[in-house]
JSON list of C-alpha atoms in Angstrom, two decimals:
[
{"chain": "A", "resi": 13, "resn": "MET", "atom": "CA", "xyz": [41.11, -79.36, -8.00]},
{"chain": "A", "resi": 14, "resn": "SER", "atom": "CA", "xyz": [40.46, -81.66, -5.30]},
{"chain": "A", "resi": 15, "resn": "THR", "atom": "CA", "xyz": [40.93, -81.15, -1.33]},
{"chain": "A", "resi": 16, "resn": "SER", "atom": "CA", "xyz": [43.97, -83.56, -1.18]},
{"chain": "A", "resi": 17, "resn": "ASP", "atom": "CA", "xyz": [45.70, -81.35, -3.94]},
{"chain": "A", "resi": 18, "resn": "LEU", "atom": "CA", "xyz": [44.94, -78.13, -1.72]},
{"chain": "A", "resi": 19, "resn": "ARG", "atom": "CA", "xyz": [46.08, -79.72, 1.43]},
{"chain": "A", "resi": 20, "resn": "TYR", "atom": "CA", "xyz": [49.29, -81.62, -0.16]},
{"chain": "A", "resi": 21, "resn": "PRO", "atom": "CA", "xyz": [50.30, -79.59, -3.39]},
{"chain": "A", "resi": 22, "resn": "ALA", "atom": "CA", "xyz": [52.70, -81.65, -5.51]},
{"chain": "A", "resi": 23, "resn": "ALA", "atom": "CA", "xyz": [56.61, -80.42, -5.46]},
{"chain": "A", "resi": 24, "resn": "SER", "atom": "CA", "xyz": [57.12, -77.96, -8.14]},
{"chain": "A", "resi": 25, "resn": "GLY", "atom": "CA", "xyz": [59.55, -79.47, -10.66]},
{"chain": "A", "resi": 26, "resn": "GLY", "atom": "CA", "xyz": [61.79, -77.54, -13.46]},
{"chain": "A", "resi": 27, "resn": "ASP", "atom": "CA", "xyz": [58.30, -75.44, -14.41]},
{"chain": "A", "resi": 28, "resn": "ASN", "atom": "CA", "xyz": [58.13, -72.38, -12.74]},
{"chain": "A", "resi": 29, "resn": "SER", "atom": "CA", "xyz": [55.64, -70.81, -14.68]},
{"chain": "A", "resi": 30, "resn": "ALA", "atom": "CA", "xyz": [52.70, -72.51, -12.77]},
{"chain": "A", "resi": 31, "resn": "PRO", "atom": "CA", "xyz": [51.20, -70.22, -10.23]},
{"chain": "A", "resi": 32, "resn": "PRO", "atom": "CA", "xyz": [51.75, -71.18, -6.62]},
{"chain": "A", "resi": 33, "resn": "ILE", "atom": "CA", "xyz": [49.28, -73.07, -4.81]},
{"chain": "A", "resi": 34, "resn": "VAL", "atom": "CA", "xyz": [47.37, -71.53, -1.95]},
{"chain": "A", "resi": 35, "resn": "THR", "atom": "CA", "xyz": [46.52, -74.00, 0.93]},
{"chain": "A", "resi": 36, "resn": "PRO", "atom": "CA", "xyz": [43.23, -72.77, 2.67]},
{"chain": "A", "resi": 37, "resn": "HIS", "atom": "CA", "xyz": [43.92, -71.51, 6.32]},
{"chain": "A", "resi": 38, "resn": "TYR", "atom": "CA", "xyz": [41.30, -71.51, 9.02]},
{"chain": "A", "resi": 39, "resn": "ALA", "atom": "CA", "xyz": [42.32, -69.00, 11.04]},
{"chain": "A", "resi": 40, "resn": "SER", "atom": "CA", "xyz": [39.15, -68.58, 13.05]},
{"chain": "A", "resi": 41, "resn": "SER", "atom": "CA", "xyz": [38.81, -70.92, 15.84]},
{"chain": "A", "resi": 42, "resn": "LEU", "atom": "CA", "xyz": [35.66, -72.11, 17.54]},
{"chain": "A", "resi": 43, "resn": "PRO", "atom": "CA", "xyz": [34.59, -70.24, 20.64]},
{"chain": "A", "resi": 44, "resn": "ASN", "atom": "CA", "xyz": [35.30, -71.75, 23.79]},
{"chain": "A", "resi": 45, "resn": "PRO", "atom": "CA", "xyz": [31.73, -71.96, 25.69]},
{"chain": "A", "resi": 46, "resn": "PRO", "atom": "CA", "xyz": [31.74, -69.62, 28.81]},
{"chain": "A", "resi": 47, "resn": "SER", "atom": "CA", "xyz": [31.04, -70.84, 32.06]},
{"chain": "A", "resi": 48, "resn": "ASP", "atom": "CA", "xyz": [27.57, -70.03, 33.33]},
{"chain": "A", "resi": 49, "resn": "PRO", "atom": "CA", "xyz": [27.22, -71.96, 36.85]},
{"chain": "A", "resi": 50, "resn": "PRO", "atom": "CA", "xyz": [24.47, -69.97, 37.75]},
{"chain": "A", "resi": 51, "resn": "ASN", "atom": "CA", "xyz": [22.14, -70.32, 35.05]},
{"chain": "A", "resi": 52, "resn": "GLY", "atom": "CA", "xyz": [23.17, -74.04, 34.36]},
{"chain": "A", "resi": 53, "resn": "ARG", "atom": "CA", "xyz": [20.34, -75.93, 36.08]},
{"chain": "A", "resi": 54, "resn": "GLN", "atom": "CA", "xyz": [16.75, -76.19, 35.80]},
{"chain": "A", "resi": 55, "resn": "THR", "atom": "CA", "xyz": [14.31, -74.09, 37.96]},
{"chain": "A", "resi": 56, "resn": "ARG", "atom": "CA", "xyz": [10.53, -74.60, 38.28]},
{"chain": "A", "resi": 57, "resn": "CYS", "atom": "CA", "xyz": [9.91, -71.08, 38.31]},
{"chain": "A", "resi": 58, "resn": "ALA", "atom": "CA", "xyz": [11.26, -67.58, 37.59]},
{"chain": "A", "resi": 59, "resn": "THR", "atom": "CA", "xyz": [14.06, -66.21, 39.59]},
{"chain": "A", "resi": 60, "resn": "GLY", "atom": "CA", "xyz": [14.99, -62.51, 40.19]},
{"chain": "A", "resi": 61, "resn": "ILE", "atom": "CA", "xyz": [12.92, -59.63, 40.75]},
{"chain": "A", "resi": 62, "resn": "ARG", "atom": "CA", "xyz": [10.61, -61.19, 38.30]},
{"chain": "A", "resi": 63, "resn": "PHE", "atom": "CA", "xyz": [9.93, -63.93, 40.46]},
{"chain": "A", "resi": 64, "resn": "LEU", "atom": "CA", "xyz": [7.52, -61.40, 42.76]},
{"chain": "A", "resi": 65, "resn": "THR", "atom": "CA", "xyz": [5.57, -60.80, 39.76]},
{"chain": "A", "resi": 66, "resn": "THR", "atom": "CA", "xyz": [4.68, -64.42, 38.79]},
{"chain": "A", "resi": 67, "resn": "ILE", "atom": "CA", "xyz": [1.94, -66.60, 40.17]},
{"chain": "A", "resi": 68, "resn": "HIS", "atom": "CA", "xyz": [4.36, -68.32, 42.59]},
{"chain": "A", "resi": 69, "resn": "GLY", "atom": "CA", "xyz": [5.72, -64.84, 43.90]},
{"chain": "A", "resi": 70, "resn": "ILE", "atom": "CA", "xyz": [2.31, -63.51, 44.41]},
{"chain": "A", "resi": 71, "resn": "LEU", "atom": "CA", "xyz": [1.22, -66.86, 46.19]},
{"chain": "A", "resi": 72, "resn": "ASN", "atom": "CA", "xyz": [4.34, -66.64, 48.34]},
{"chain": "A", "resi": 73, "resn": "ILE", "atom": "CA", "xyz": [3.56, -63.07, 49.62]},
{"chain": "A", "resi": 74, "resn": "ILE", "atom": "CA", "xyz": [-0.29, -64.14, 50.18]},
{"chain": "A", "resi": 75, "resn": "ILE", "atom": "CA", "xyz": [1.19, -67.00, 52.51]},
{"chain": "A", "resi": 76, "resn": "LEU", "atom": "CA", "xyz": [3.72, -64.59, 54.28]},
{"chain": "A", "resi": 77, "resn": "VAL", "atom": "CA", "xyz": [0.80, -62.34, 54.97]},
{"chain": "A", "resi": 78, "resn": "ALA", "atom": "CA", "xyz": [-1.81, -65.07, 56.14]},
{"chain": "A", "resi": 79, "resn": "ILE", "atom": "CA", "xyz": [1.05, -66.99, 58.61]},
{"chain": "A", "resi": 80, "resn": "VAL", "atom": "CA", "xyz": [2.03, -63.27, 59.97]},
{"chain": "A", "resi": 81, "resn": "CYS", "atom": "CA", "xyz": [-1.93, -63.02, 60.64]},
{"chain": "A", "resi": 82, "resn": "VAL", "atom": "CA", "xyz": [-1.88, -66.36, 62.29]},
{"chain": "A", "resi": 83, "resn": "ILE", "atom": "CA", "xyz": [1.22, -65.51, 64.55]},
{"chain": "A", "resi": 84, "resn": "ILE", "atom": "CA", "xyz": [-0.54, -62.16, 65.56]},
{"chain": "A", "resi": 85, "resn": "SER", "atom": "CA", "xyz": [-3.97, -63.84, 66.35]},
{"chain": "A", "resi": 86, "resn": "ALA", "atom": "CA", "xyz": [-2.52, -66.75, 68.24]},
{"chain": "A", "resi": 87, "resn": "GLY", "atom": "CA", "xyz": [-0.04, -64.68, 70.05]},
{"chain": "A", "resi": 88, "resn": "VAL", "atom": "CA", "xyz": [-2.62, -61.99, 71.37]},
{"chain": "A", "resi": 89, "resn": "ALA", "atom": "CA", "xyz": [-4.80, -65.21, 72.58]},
{"chain": "A", "resi": 90, "resn": "ASP", "atom": "CA", "xyz": [-4.71, -65.35, 76.41]},
{"chain": "A", "resi": 91, "resn": "ASN", "atom": "CA", "xyz": [-2.54, -68.07, 77.41]},
{"chain": "A", "resi": 92, "resn": "GLN", "atom": "CA", "xyz": [-4.16, -68.27, 80.77]},
{"chain": "A", "resi": 93, "resn": "ASN", "atom": "CA", "xyz": [-7.65, -68.43, 79.51]},
{"chain": "A", "resi": 94, "resn": "GLY", "atom": "CA", "xyz": [-6.62, -71.72, 77.69]},
{"chain": "A", "resi": 95, "resn": "LYS", "atom": "CA", "xyz": [-5.63, -73.21, 80.82]},
{"chain": "A", "resi": 96, "resn": "ASP", "atom": "CA", "xyz": [-8.76, -72.32, 82.57]},
{"chain": "A", "resi": 97, "resn": "ALA", "atom": "CA", "xyz": [-10.62, -73.73, 79.63]},
{"chain": "A", "resi": 98, "resn": "ASP", "atom": "CA", "xyz": [-8.99, -76.81, 80.00]},
{"chain": "A", "resi": 99, "resn": "ASP", "atom": "CA", "xyz": [-9.54, -77.02, 83.57]},
{"chain": "A", "resi": 100, "resn": "SER", "atom": "CA", "xyz": [-13.23, -76.00, 83.53]},
{"chain": "A", "resi": 101, "resn": "GLU", "atom": "CA", "xyz": [-15.87, -78.03, 84.91]},
{"chain": "A", "resi": 102, "resn": "HIS", "atom": "CA", "xyz": [-18.28, -76.85, 81.98]},
{"chain": "A", "resi": 103, "resn": "SER", "atom": "CA", "xyz": [-18.56, -79.19, 79.46]},
{"chain": "A", "resi": 104, "resn": "SER", "atom": "CA", "xyz": [-17.84, -78.66, 75.83]},
{"chain": "A", "resi": 105, "resn": "ASN", "atom": "CA", "xyz": [-18.02, -80.62, 72.50]},
{"chain": "A", "resi": 106, "resn": "ALA", "atom": "CA", "xyz": [-14.69, -79.46, 71.41]},
{"chain": "A", "resi": 107, "resn": "LYS", "atom": "CA", "xyz": [-12.47, -82.01, 72.95]},
{"chain": "A", "resi": 108, "resn": "VAL", "atom": "CA", "xyz": [-9.03, -80.37, 72.08]},
{"chain": "A", "resi": 109, "resn": "SER", "atom": "CA", "xyz": [-6.56, -78.87, 74.55]},
{"chain": "A", "resi": 110, "resn": "ALA", "atom": "CA", "xyz": [-6.61, -75.03, 74.29]},
{"chain": "A", "resi": 111, "resn": "PHE", "atom": "CA", "xyz": [-3.28, -74.66, 75.93]},
{"chain": "A", "resi": 112, "resn": "HIS", "atom": "CA", "xyz": [-1.43, -76.87, 73.60]},
{"chain": "A", "resi": 113, "resn": "THR", "atom": "CA", "xyz": [-3.39, -76.01, 70.33]},
{"chain": "A", "resi": 114, "resn": "ARG", "atom": "CA", "xyz": [-2.36, -72.25, 70.88]},
{"chain": "A", "resi": 115, "resn": "ASN", "atom": "CA", "xyz": [1.16, -73.48, 70.96]},
{"chain": "A", "resi": 116, "resn": "ALA", "atom": "CA", "xyz": [1.14, -75.82, 68.22]},
{"chain": "A", "resi": 117, "resn": "VAL", "atom": "CA", "xyz": [-0.03, -73.19, 65.91]},
{"chain": "A", "resi": 118, "resn": "LEU", "atom": "CA", "xyz": [2.63, -70.79, 66.91]},
{"chain": "A", "resi": 119, "resn": "VAL", "atom": "CA", "xyz": [5.19, -73.34, 66.57]},
{"chain": "A", "resi": 120, "resn": "PHE", "atom": "CA", "xyz": [4.26, -74.44, 63.18]},
{"chain": "A", "resi": 121, "resn": "ALA", "atom": "CA", "xyz": [3.33, -70.90, 61.94]},
{"chain": "A", "resi": 122, "resn": "VAL", "atom": "CA", "xyz": [7.01, -69.86, 62.99]},
{"chain": "A", "resi": 123, "resn": "PHE", "atom": "CA", "xyz": [8.27, -72.78, 60.86]},
{"chain": "A", "resi": 124, "resn": "GLY", "atom": "CA", "xyz": [6.22, -72.28, 57.94]},
{"chain": "A", "resi": 125, "resn": "LEU", "atom": "CA", "xyz": [7.17, -68.47, 58.01]},
{"chain": "A", "resi": 126, "resn": "ILE", "atom": "CA", "xyz": [10.88, -69.14, 57.85]},
{"chain": "A", "resi": 127, "resn": "LEU", "atom": "CA", "xyz": [10.41, -71.91, 55.09]},
{"chain": "A", "resi": 128, "resn": "ILE", "atom": "CA", "xyz": [8.52, -69.39, 52.88]},
{"chain": "A", "resi": 129, "resn": "LEU", "atom": "CA", "xyz": [10.75, -66.55, 53.45]},
{"chain": "A", "resi": 130, "resn": "LEU", "atom": "CA", "xyz": [13.87, -68.77, 52.79]},
{"chain": "A", "resi": 131, "resn": "ASP", "atom": "CA", "xyz": [11.96, -69.77, 49.57]},
{"chain": "A", "resi": 132, "resn": "THR", "atom": "CA", "xyz": [11.23, -66.03, 48.32]},
{"chain": "A", "resi": 133, "resn": "ILE", "atom": "CA", "xyz": [14.92, -64.91, 49.37]},
{"chain": "A", "resi": 134, "resn": "LEU", "atom": "CA", "xyz": [16.74, -68.01, 47.39]},
{"chain": "A", "resi": 135, "resn": "HIS", "atom": "CA", "xyz": [14.79, -67.21, 44.25]},
{"chain": "A", "resi": 136, "resn": "VAL", "atom": "CA", "xyz": [14.84, -63.34, 44.33]},
{"chain": "A", "resi": 137, "resn": "THR", "atom": "CA", "xyz": [18.53, -63.58, 45.01]},
{"chain": "A", "resi": 138, "resn": "LYS", "atom": "CA", "xyz": [18.89, -66.59, 42.41]},
{"chain": "A", "resi": 139, "resn": "LEU", "atom": "CA", "xyz": [20.87, -68.51, 45.16]},
{"chain": "A", "resi": 140, "resn": "ILE", "atom": "CA", "xyz": [18.67, -71.19, 44.07]},
{"chain": "A", "resi": 141, "resn": "TYR", "atom": "CA", "xyz": [21.34, -72.05, 41.13]},
{"chain": "A", "resi": 142, "resn": "ARG", "atom": "CA", "xyz": [23.70, -73.09, 43.87]},
{"chain": "A", "resi": 143, "resn": "LEU", "atom": "CA", "xyz": [21.69, -75.75, 45.24]},
{"chain": "A", "resi": 144, "resn": "PRO", "atom": "CA", "xyz": [21.03, -79.39, 43.56]},
{"chain": "A", "resi": 145, "resn": "PRO", "atom": "CA", "xyz": [18.04, -79.68, 41.61]},
{"chain": "A", "resi": 146, "resn": "ILE", "atom": "CA", "xyz": [16.53, -82.45, 44.05]},
{"chain": "A", "resi": 147, "resn": "PHE", "atom": "CA", "xyz": [16.42, -79.28, 46.55]},
{"chain": "A", "resi": 148, "resn": "ASP", "atom": "CA", "xyz": [13.25, -78.13, 44.58]},
{"chain": "A", "resi": 149, "resn": "THR", "atom": "CA", "xyz": [11.51, -81.63, 44.75]},
{"chain": "A", "resi": 150, "resn": "ILE", "atom": "CA", "xyz": [12.16, -81.95, 48.58]},
{"chain": "A", "resi": 151, "resn": "PHE", "atom": "CA", "xyz": [11.25, -78.41, 49.54]},
{"chain": "A", "resi": 152, "resn": "ILE", "atom": "CA", "xyz": [7.79, -78.81, 47.47]},
{"chain": "A", "resi": 153, "resn": "ILE", "atom": "CA", "xyz": [7.06, -82.00, 49.38]},
{"chain": "A", "resi": 154, "resn": "VAL", "atom": "CA", "xyz": [8.04, -80.46, 52.54]},
{"chain": "A", "resi": 155, "resn": "MET", "atom": "CA", "xyz": [5.84, -77.59, 52.11]},
{"chain": "A", "resi": 156, "resn": "LEU", "atom": "CA", "xyz": [2.74, -79.78, 50.95]},
{"chain": "A", "resi": 157, "resn": "VAL", "atom": "CA", "xyz": [2.96, -81.71, 54.14]},
{"chain": "A", "resi": 158, "resn": "LEU", "atom": "CA", "xyz": [3.13, -78.68, 55.86]},
{"chain": "A", "resi": 159, "resn": "ALA", "atom": "CA", "xyz": [0.03, -77.31, 54.03]},
{"chain": "A", "resi": 160, "resn": "VAL", "atom": "CA", "xyz": [-1.78, -80.76, 55.56]},
{"chain": "A", "resi": 161, "resn": "ILE", "atom": "CA", "xyz": [-0.56, -79.74, 58.97]},
{"chain": "A", "resi": 162, "resn": "PHE", "atom": "CA", "xyz": [-1.83, -76.26, 58.54]},
{"chain": "A", "resi": 163, "resn": "PHE", "atom": "CA", "xyz": [-5.32, -77.86, 57.74]},
{"chain": "A", "resi": 164, "resn": "ILE", "atom": "CA", "xyz": [-5.19, -79.88, 60.84]},
{"chain": "A", "resi": 165, "resn": "LEU", "atom": "CA", "xyz": [-4.37, -77.13, 62.93]},
{"chain": "A", "resi": 166, "resn": "GLY", "atom": "CA", "xyz": [-7.27, -74.94, 61.41]},
{"chain": "A", "resi": 167, "resn": "CYS", "atom": "CA", "xyz": [-9.63, -77.53, 62.48]},
{"chain": "A", "resi": 168, "resn": "CYS", "atom": "CA", "xyz": [-8.16, -77.57, 65.87]},
{"chain": "A", "resi": 169, "resn": "ALA", "atom": "CA", "xyz": [-7.93, -73.73, 66.31]},
{"chain": "A", "resi": 170, "resn": "ALA", "atom": "CA", "xyz": [-11.79, -73.60, 65.50]},
{"chain": "A", "resi": 171, "resn": "ALA", "atom": "CA", "xyz": [-12.17, -76.31, 67.87]},
{"chain": "A", "resi": 172, "resn": "TRP", "atom": "CA", "xyz": [-10.27, -74.00, 70.46]},
{"chain": "A", "resi": 173, "resn": "GLU", "atom": "CA", "xyz": [-12.54, -71.05, 69.80]},
{"chain": "A", "resi": 174, "resn": "LYS", "atom": "CA", "xyz": [-15.50, -73.36, 70.49]},
{"chain": "A", "resi": 175, "resn": "LYS", "atom": "CA", "xyz": [-14.18, -74.62, 73.62]},
{"chain": "A", "resi": 176, "resn": "MET", "atom": "CA", "xyz": [-13.26, -71.12, 74.81]},
{"chain": "A", "resi": 177, "resn": "ARG", "atom": "CA", "xyz": [-16.92, -69.69, 74.31]},
{"chain": "A", "resi": 178, "resn": "ASP", "atom": "CA", "xyz": [-18.23, -72.72, 75.71]},
{"chain": "A", "resi": 179, "resn": "THR", "atom": "CA", "xyz": [-16.37, -72.84, 79.09]},
{"chain": "A", "resi": 180, "resn": "LEU", "atom": "CA", "xyz": [-15.41, -69.15, 79.69]},
{"chain": "A", "resi": 181, "resn": "GLU", "atom": "CA", "xyz": [-17.89, -66.77, 77.98]},
{"chain": "A", "resi": 182, "resn": "ASP", "atom": "CA", "xyz": [-20.65, -67.57, 80.43]},
{"chain": "A", "resi": 183, "resn": "LEU", "atom": "CA", "xyz": [-17.97, -66.52, 83.32]},
{"chain": "A", "resi": 184, "resn": "GLY", "atom": "CA", "xyz": [-17.31, -63.41, 81.75]},
{"chain": "A", "resi": 185, "resn": "VAL", "atom": "CA", "xyz": [-13.67, -64.06, 81.91]},
{"chain": "A", "resi": 186, "resn": "LEU", "atom": "CA", "xyz": [-12.98, -64.92, 78.16]},
{"chain": "A", "resi": 187, "resn": "LYS", "atom": "CA", "xyz": [-10.34, -62.19, 76.78]},
{"chain": "A", "resi": 188, "resn": "ARG", "atom": "CA", "xyz": [-9.82, -61.30, 73.35]},
{"chain": "A", "resi": 189, "resn": "LYS", "atom": "CA", "xyz": [-12.68, -63.17, 72.01]},
{"chain": "A", "resi": 190, "resn": "GLY", "atom": "CA", "xyz": [-12.40, -64.26, 68.34]},
{"chain": "A", "resi": 191, "resn": "ALA", "atom": "CA", "xyz": [-8.51, -64.63, 68.46]},
{"chain": "A", "resi": 192, "resn": "ALA", "atom": "CA", "xyz": [-8.58, -68.29, 67.91]},
{"chain": "A", "resi": 193, "resn": "ALA", "atom": "CA", "xyz": [-11.12, -68.16, 65.22]},
{"chain": "A", "resi": 194, "resn": "SER", "atom": "CA", "xyz": [-8.96, -65.57, 63.51]},
{"chain": "A", "resi": 195, "resn": "ALA", "atom": "CA", "xyz": [-5.96, -68.07, 63.63]},
{"chain": "A", "resi": 196, "resn": "ALA", "atom": "CA", "xyz": [-8.13, -70.68, 61.99]},
{"chain": "A", "resi": 197, "resn": "PHE", "atom": "CA", "xyz": [-9.15, -68.60, 59.07]},
{"chain": "A", "resi": 198, "resn": "PHE", "atom": "CA", "xyz": [-5.68, -67.42, 58.24]},
{"chain": "A", "resi": 199, "resn": "LEU", "atom": "CA", "xyz": [-4.41, -71.05, 58.46]},
{"chain": "A", "resi": 200, "resn": "PHE", "atom": "CA", "xyz": [-6.98, -71.94, 56.08]},
{"chain": "A", "resi": 201, "resn": "VAL", "atom": "CA", "xyz": [-5.92, -69.39, 53.97]},
{"chain": "A", "resi": 202, "resn": "ALA", "atom": "CA", "xyz": [-2.38, -70.04, 53.97]},
{"chain": "A", "resi": 203, "resn": "MET", "atom": "CA", "xyz": [-3.14, -73.68, 53.73]},
{"chain": "A", "resi": 204, "resn": "ILE", "atom": "CA", "xyz": [-4.77, -73.03, 50.28]},
{"chain": "A", "resi": 205, "resn": "ALA", "atom": "CA", "xyz": [-2.53, -70.72, 48.93]},
{"chain": "A", "resi": 206, "resn": "MET", "atom": "CA", "xyz": [0.48, -72.87, 49.77]},
{"chain": "A", "resi": 207, "resn": "ILE", "atom": "CA", "xyz": [-1.09, -76.08, 47.87]},
{"chain": "A", "resi": 208, "resn": "ILE", "atom": "CA", "xyz": [-2.02, -74.16, 44.90]},
{"chain": "A", "resi": 209, "resn": "ASP", "atom": "CA", "xyz": [1.59, -72.56, 44.62]},
{"chain": "A", "resi": 210, "resn": "PHE", "atom": "CA", "xyz": [3.64, -75.81, 44.93]},
{"chain": "A", "resi": 211, "resn": "VAL", "atom": "CA", "xyz": [1.33, -78.05, 43.43]},
{"chain": "A", "resi": 212, "resn": "LEU", "atom": "CA", "xyz": [2.08, -75.94, 40.36]},
{"chain": "A", "resi": 213, "resn": "ARG", "atom": "CA", "xyz": [5.66, -76.16, 41.08]},
{"chain": "A", "resi": 214, "resn": "LEU", "atom": "CA", "xyz": [5.37, -80.00, 41.13]},
{"chain": "A", "resi": 215, "resn": "PHE", "atom": "CA", "xyz": [3.93, -80.29, 37.61]},
{"chain": "A", "resi": 216, "resn": "ASN", "atom": "CA", "xyz": [5.76, -77.44, 36.03]},
{"chain": "A", "resi": 217, "resn": "ARG", "atom": "CA", "xyz": [7.65, -79.49, 33.36]},
{"chain": "A", "resi": 218, "resn": "ALA", "atom": "CA", "xyz": [8.39, -76.28, 31.40]},
{"chain": "A", "resi": 219, "resn": "PRO", "atom": "CA", "xyz": [10.35, -73.94, 33.80]},
{"chain": "A", "resi": 220, "resn": "SER", "atom": "CA", "xyz": [10.74, -70.17, 32.56]},
{"chain": "A", "resi": 221, "resn": "GLN", "atom": "CA", "xyz": [14.64, -70.58, 33.18]},
{"chain": "A", "resi": 222, "resn": "SER", "atom": "CA", "xyz": [15.86, -73.78, 32.11]},
{"chain": "A", "resi": 223, "resn": "TYR", "atom": "CA", "xyz": [18.36, -72.49, 29.65]},
{"chain": "A", "resi": 224, "resn": "ASN", "atom": "CA", "xyz": [22.17, -72.32, 29.60]},
{"chain": "A", "resi": 225, "resn": "PRO", "atom": "CA", "xyz": [23.51, -69.17, 27.43]},
{"chain": "A", "resi": 226, "resn": "SER", "atom": "CA", "xyz": [26.85, -71.24, 26.60]},
{"chain": "A", "resi": 227, "resn": "SER", "atom": "CA", "xyz": [24.52, -73.83, 24.65]},
{"chain": "A", "resi": 228, "resn": "ILE", "atom": "CA", "xyz": [22.75, -71.15, 23.02]},
{"chain": "A", "resi": 229, "resn": "ILE", "atom": "CA", "xyz": [26.01, -69.07, 21.90]},
{"chain": "A", "resi": 230, "resn": "ASN", "atom": "CA", "xyz": [27.52, -72.43, 20.45]},
{"chain": "A", "resi": 231, "resn": "ARG", "atom": "CA", "xyz": [24.33, -74.25, 19.02]},
{"chain": "A", "resi": 232, "resn": "HIS", "atom": "CA", "xyz": [25.93, -74.22, 15.78]},
{"chain": "A", "resi": 233, "resn": "ALA", "atom": "CA", "xyz": [29.44, -74.13, 16.25]},
{"chain": "A", "resi": 234, "resn": "TYR", "atom": "CA", "xyz": [30.39, -77.97, 15.31]},
{"chain": "A", "resi": 235, "resn": "ASN", "atom": "CA", "xyz": [27.80, -78.50, 12.64]},
{"chain": "A", "resi": 236, "resn": "VAL", "atom": "CA", "xyz": [29.53, -79.90, 9.93]},
{"chain": "A", "resi": 237, "resn": "GLU", "atom": "CA", "xyz": [27.73, -79.33, 6.19]},
{"chain": "A", "resi": 238, "resn": "PRO", "atom": "CA", "xyz": [28.98, -81.16, 3.20]},
{"chain": "A", "resi": 239, "resn": "HIS", "atom": "CA", "xyz": [29.12, -79.00, -0.01]},
{"chain": "A", "resi": 240, "resn": "GLY", "atom": "CA", "xyz": [29.24, -80.13, -3.41]},
{"chain": "A", "resi": 241, "resn": "ASP", "atom": "CA", "xyz": [32.98, -80.32, -3.51]},
{"chain": "A", "resi": 242, "resn": "ALA", "atom": "CA", "xyz": [33.04, -82.61, -0.62]},
{"chain": "A", "resi": 243, "resn": "SER", "atom": "CA", "xyz": [35.05, -80.16, 1.40]},
{"chain": "A", "resi": 244, "resn": "PRO", "atom": "CA", "xyz": [33.58, -79.50, 5.06]},
{"chain": "A", "resi": 245, "resn": "ARG", "atom": "CA", "xyz": [32.36, -76.05, 6.19]},
{"chain": "A", "resi": 246, "resn": "PHE", "atom": "CA", "xyz": [32.86, -74.79, 9.88]}
]
C-alpha cells in the first residue's frame, strides 16, 4: 500500500467487511531548542573555576603576583631620592628622570593590575559570555601593547637604579637601594608572562568551550532518511 493510500484512504462503499485503514499519526513533536545564551559564543580559553587550572589561568596568576611586586618595589623607593638624583651635579650615563620613571612605573603597573584582574574575573565568573566576541580580540591587543610598555618601563627602571647609584650612593643618602632594580626585574617577568599568555590566546583557533548545548541536543532532530517504501522517517 502506498503512502498516499495511508494518508488518503478511499471512501468505503457497500463492502463493510474490509478492515478499517489506520492512518499513521506522528504524535511526537520535534524538541524545541533550549535557550543557552551563556554558552552561545566562542571563547579563547576555558571558563569557570577550570580557568585557574589552565595555562592561561596560571599565567594570569604569575602576572598578578609580578605586578603586585612591581607596585611594592616602586612604592617603597624614596620619592625624594628620585628628585635629588635628577638635580644632582654628579654625572651618570643613565639619561632618564628617576622621579618621572617611578611615577610612570606605578601608573602603568596599577593599570595592568586592573586589566588582569578584570580578565580573570570575567573568565572565572563566566561573564565573558555576555560580551561580544570582538572584545576578546581587542583585549588581547591591548594587553600585548601593555607588554611592550612594560618592556620599555623595565629598561627605564634599570636605568633609574643606575642613576640613583651613580649620583647618591657616594654621598651616603641613597635609601632603599635596589628597589628600582627589583621593579625592573618584576616588570620583565610580567612582560614575558603576558606575551606568552595573550599570544597563545591570539592563535587559539580551537577554544575549549565553543559549543552550544542546544545544537548538540538537536543535532539529528531534522534529519530525513528515505526508506525503501519512500516514506520519510523523523
